[in-house]
mmCIF file of C-alpha atoms in Angstrom:
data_model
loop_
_atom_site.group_PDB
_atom_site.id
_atom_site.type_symbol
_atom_site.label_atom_id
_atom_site.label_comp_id
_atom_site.label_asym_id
_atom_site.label_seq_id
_atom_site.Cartn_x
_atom_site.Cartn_y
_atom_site.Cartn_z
ATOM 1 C CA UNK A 28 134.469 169.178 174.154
ATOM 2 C CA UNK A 29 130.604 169.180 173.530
ATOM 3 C CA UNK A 30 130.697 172.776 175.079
ATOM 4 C CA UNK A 31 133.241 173.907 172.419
ATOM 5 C CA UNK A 32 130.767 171.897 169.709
ATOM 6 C CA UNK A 33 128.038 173.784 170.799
ATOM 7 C CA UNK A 34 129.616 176.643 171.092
ATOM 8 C CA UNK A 35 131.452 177.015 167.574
ATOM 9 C CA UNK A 36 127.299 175.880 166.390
ATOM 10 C CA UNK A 37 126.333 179.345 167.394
ATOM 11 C CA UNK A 38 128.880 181.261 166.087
ATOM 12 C CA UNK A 39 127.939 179.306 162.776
ATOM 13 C CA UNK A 40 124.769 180.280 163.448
ATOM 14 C CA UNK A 41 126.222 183.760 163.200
ATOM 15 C CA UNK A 42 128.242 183.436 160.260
ATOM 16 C CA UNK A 43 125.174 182.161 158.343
ATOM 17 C CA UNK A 44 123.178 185.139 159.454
ATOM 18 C CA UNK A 45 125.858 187.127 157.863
ATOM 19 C CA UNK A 46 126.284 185.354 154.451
ATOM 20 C CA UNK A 47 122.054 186.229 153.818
ATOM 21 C CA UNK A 48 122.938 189.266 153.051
ATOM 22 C CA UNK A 49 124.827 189.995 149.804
ATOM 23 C CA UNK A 50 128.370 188.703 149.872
ATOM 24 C CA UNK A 51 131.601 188.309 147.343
ATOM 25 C CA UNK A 52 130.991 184.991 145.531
ATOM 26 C CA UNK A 53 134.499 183.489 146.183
ATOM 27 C CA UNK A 54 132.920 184.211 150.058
ATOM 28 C CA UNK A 55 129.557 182.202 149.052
ATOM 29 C CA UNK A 56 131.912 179.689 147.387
ATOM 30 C CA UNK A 57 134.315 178.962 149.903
ATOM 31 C CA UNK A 58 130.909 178.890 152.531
ATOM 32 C CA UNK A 59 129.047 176.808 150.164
ATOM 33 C CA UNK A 60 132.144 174.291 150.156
ATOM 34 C CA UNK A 61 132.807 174.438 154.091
ATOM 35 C CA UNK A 62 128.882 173.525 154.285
ATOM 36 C CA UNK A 63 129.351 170.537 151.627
ATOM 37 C CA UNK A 64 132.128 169.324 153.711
ATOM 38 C CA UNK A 65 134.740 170.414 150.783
ATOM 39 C CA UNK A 66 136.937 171.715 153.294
ATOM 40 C CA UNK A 67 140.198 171.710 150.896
ATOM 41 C CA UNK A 68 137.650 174.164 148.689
ATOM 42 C CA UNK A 69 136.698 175.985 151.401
ATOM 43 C CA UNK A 70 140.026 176.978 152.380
ATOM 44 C CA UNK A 71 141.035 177.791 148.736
ATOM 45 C CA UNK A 72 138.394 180.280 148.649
ATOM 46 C CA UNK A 73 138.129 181.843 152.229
ATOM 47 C CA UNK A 74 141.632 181.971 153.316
ATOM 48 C CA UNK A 75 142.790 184.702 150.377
ATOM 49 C CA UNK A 76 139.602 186.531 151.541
ATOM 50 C CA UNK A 77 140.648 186.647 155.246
ATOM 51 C CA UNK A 78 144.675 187.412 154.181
ATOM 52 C CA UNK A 79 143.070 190.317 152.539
ATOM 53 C CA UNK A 80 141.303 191.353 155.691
ATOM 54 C CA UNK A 81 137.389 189.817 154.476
ATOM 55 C CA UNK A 82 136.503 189.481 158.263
ATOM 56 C CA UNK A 83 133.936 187.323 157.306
ATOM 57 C CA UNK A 84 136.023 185.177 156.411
ATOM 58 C CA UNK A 85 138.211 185.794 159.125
ATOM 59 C CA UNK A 86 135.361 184.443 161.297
ATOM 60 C CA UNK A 87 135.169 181.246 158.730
ATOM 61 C CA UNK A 88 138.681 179.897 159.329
ATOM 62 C CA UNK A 89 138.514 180.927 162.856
ATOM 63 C CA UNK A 90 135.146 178.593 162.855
ATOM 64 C CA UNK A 91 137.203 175.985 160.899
ATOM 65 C CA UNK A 92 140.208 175.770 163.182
ATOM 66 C CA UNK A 93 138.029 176.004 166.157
ATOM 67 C CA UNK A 94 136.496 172.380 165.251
ATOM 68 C CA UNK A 95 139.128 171.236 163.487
ATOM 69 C CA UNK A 96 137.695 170.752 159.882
ATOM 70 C CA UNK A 97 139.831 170.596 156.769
ATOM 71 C CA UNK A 98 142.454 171.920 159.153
ATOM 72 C CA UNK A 99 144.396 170.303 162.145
ATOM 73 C CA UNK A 100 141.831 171.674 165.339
ATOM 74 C CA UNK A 101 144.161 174.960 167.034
ATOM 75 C CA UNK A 102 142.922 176.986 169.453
ATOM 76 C CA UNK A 103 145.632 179.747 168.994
ATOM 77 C CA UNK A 104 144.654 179.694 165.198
ATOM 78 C CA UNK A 105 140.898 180.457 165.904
ATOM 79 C CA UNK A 106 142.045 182.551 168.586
ATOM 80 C CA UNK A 107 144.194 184.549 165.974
ATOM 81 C CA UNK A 108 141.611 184.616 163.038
ATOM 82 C CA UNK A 109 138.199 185.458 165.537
ATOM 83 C CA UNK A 110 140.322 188.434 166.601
ATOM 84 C CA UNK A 111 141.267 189.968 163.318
ATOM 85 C CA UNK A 112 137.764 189.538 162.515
ATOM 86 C CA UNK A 113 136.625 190.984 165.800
ATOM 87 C CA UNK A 114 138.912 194.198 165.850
ATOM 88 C CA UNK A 115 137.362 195.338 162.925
ATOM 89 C CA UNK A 116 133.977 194.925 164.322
ATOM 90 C CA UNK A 117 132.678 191.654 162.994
ATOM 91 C CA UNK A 118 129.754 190.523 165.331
ATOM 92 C CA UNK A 119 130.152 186.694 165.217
ATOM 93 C CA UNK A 120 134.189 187.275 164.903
ATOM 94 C CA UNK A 121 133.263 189.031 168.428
ATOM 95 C CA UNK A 122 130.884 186.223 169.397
ATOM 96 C CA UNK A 123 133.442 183.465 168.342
ATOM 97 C CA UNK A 124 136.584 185.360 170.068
ATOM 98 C CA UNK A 125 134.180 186.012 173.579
ATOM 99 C CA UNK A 126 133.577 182.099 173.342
ATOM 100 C CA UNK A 127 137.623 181.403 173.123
ATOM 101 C CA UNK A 128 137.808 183.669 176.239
ATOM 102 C CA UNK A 129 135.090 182.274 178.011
ATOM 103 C CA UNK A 130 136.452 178.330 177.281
ATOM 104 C CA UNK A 131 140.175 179.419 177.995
ATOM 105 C CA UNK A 132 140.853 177.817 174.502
ATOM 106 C CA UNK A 133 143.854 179.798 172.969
ATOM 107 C CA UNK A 134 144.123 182.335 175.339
ATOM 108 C CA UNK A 135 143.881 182.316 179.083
ATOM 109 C CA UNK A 136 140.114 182.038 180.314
ATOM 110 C CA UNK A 137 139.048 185.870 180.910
ATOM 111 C CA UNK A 138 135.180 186.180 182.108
ATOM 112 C CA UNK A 139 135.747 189.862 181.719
ATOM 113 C CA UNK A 140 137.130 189.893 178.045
ATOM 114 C CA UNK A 141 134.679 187.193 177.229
ATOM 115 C CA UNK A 142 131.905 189.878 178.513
ATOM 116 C CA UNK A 143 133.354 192.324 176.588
ATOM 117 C CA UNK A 144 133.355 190.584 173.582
ATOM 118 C CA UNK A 145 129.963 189.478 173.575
ATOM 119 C CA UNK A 146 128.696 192.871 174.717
ATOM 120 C CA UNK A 147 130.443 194.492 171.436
ATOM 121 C CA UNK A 148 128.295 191.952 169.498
ATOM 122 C CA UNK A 149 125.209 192.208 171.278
ATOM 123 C CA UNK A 150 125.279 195.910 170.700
ATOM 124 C CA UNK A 151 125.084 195.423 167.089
ATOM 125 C CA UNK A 152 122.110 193.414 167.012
ATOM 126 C CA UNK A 153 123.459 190.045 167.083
ATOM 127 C CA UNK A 154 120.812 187.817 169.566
ATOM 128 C CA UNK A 155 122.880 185.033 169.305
ATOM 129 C CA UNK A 156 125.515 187.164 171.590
ATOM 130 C CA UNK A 157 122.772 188.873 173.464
ATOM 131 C CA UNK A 158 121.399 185.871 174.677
ATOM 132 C CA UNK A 159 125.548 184.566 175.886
ATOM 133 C CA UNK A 160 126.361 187.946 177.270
ATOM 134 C CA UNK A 161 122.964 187.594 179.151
ATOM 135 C CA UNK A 162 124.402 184.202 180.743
ATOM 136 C CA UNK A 163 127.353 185.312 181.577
ATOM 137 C CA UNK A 164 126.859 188.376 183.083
ATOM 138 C CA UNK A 165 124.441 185.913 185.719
ATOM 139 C CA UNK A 166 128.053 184.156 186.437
ATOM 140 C CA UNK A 167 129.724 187.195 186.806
ATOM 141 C CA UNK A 168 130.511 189.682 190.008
ATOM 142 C CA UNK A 169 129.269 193.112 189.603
ATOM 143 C CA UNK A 170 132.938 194.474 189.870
ATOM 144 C CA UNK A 171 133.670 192.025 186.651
ATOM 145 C CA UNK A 172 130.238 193.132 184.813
ATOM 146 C CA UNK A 173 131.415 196.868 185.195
ATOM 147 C CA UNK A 174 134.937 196.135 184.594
ATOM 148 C CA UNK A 175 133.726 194.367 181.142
ATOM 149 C CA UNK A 176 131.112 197.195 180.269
ATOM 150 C CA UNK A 177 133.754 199.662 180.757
ATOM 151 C CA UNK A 178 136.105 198.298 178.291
ATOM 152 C CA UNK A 179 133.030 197.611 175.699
ATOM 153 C CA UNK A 180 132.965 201.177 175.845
ATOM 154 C CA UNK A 181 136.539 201.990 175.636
ATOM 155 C CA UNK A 182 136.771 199.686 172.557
ATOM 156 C CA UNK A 183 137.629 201.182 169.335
ATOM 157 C CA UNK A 184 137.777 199.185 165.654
ATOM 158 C CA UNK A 185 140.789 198.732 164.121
ATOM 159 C CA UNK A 186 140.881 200.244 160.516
#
């Protein structure tokens, strides 16, 4: 359980990295909330957003159901809202699903789609997943690196 704490820290990390730069204010608002502990706020704001396809939000609620705050903690719900976030090439979406993958929370643990994941993020500049896909690829056989890389390459956004 710490492992998943520290883990969801970084992708918050992430997601705070993102809302620097200039957002939608119901976005702010809902963020502003989920950092006051104003959960029920938080979801009013953010979950429209991510219905509407906002992947930053996306990555919010998956954040938020990952730890379990203003919502009952579910691992397929993160699972689902990281990767709506991640197919459309949201970098801590990415970071967030690669974690799920690499944990085995919501999905079946995958060191390859975890790599993958993290790779797609890294490649956009995002040290946080630089630094994880780093790790893992010490942890990894080269067959499983250059199965992962391969499919980082292969991988397409979803419009």
């Amino acid at each position: 359980m710490e492992a998943a704490i520290r883990w969801a820290r970084l992708v918050l990390a992430a997601v705070v990295v993102l809302v620097a730069a200039p957002a939608w204010a119901d976005f702010e608002a809902g963020w502003e909330a989920a950092e006051r502990g104003d959960y029920a706020t938080a979801l009013k704001e953010l979950r429209p957003l991510a219905e509407q396809g906002v992947a930053k939000a996306q990555t919010a609620l998956g954040l938020l159901y990952h730890i379990g705050r203003g919502v009952p903690q579910d691992s397929i719900e993160a699972v689902r809202w990281f990767r709506m976030a991640a197919e459309q090439g949201n970098a801590p979406g990415q970071t967030g699903l690669g974690g799920m993958y690499f944990y085995g929370r919501g999905v079946p643990q995958d060191d390859v789609l975890a790599q993958m994941w993290v790779n797609l993020a890294a490649a956009q500049g995002n040290e946080l997943a630089r630094m994880i896909r780093d790790l893992l690829a010490e942890m990894m056989t080269p067959a499983q690196l250059a199965e992962a890389q391969r499919l980082a390459r292969e991988w397409k956004p979803k419009q």
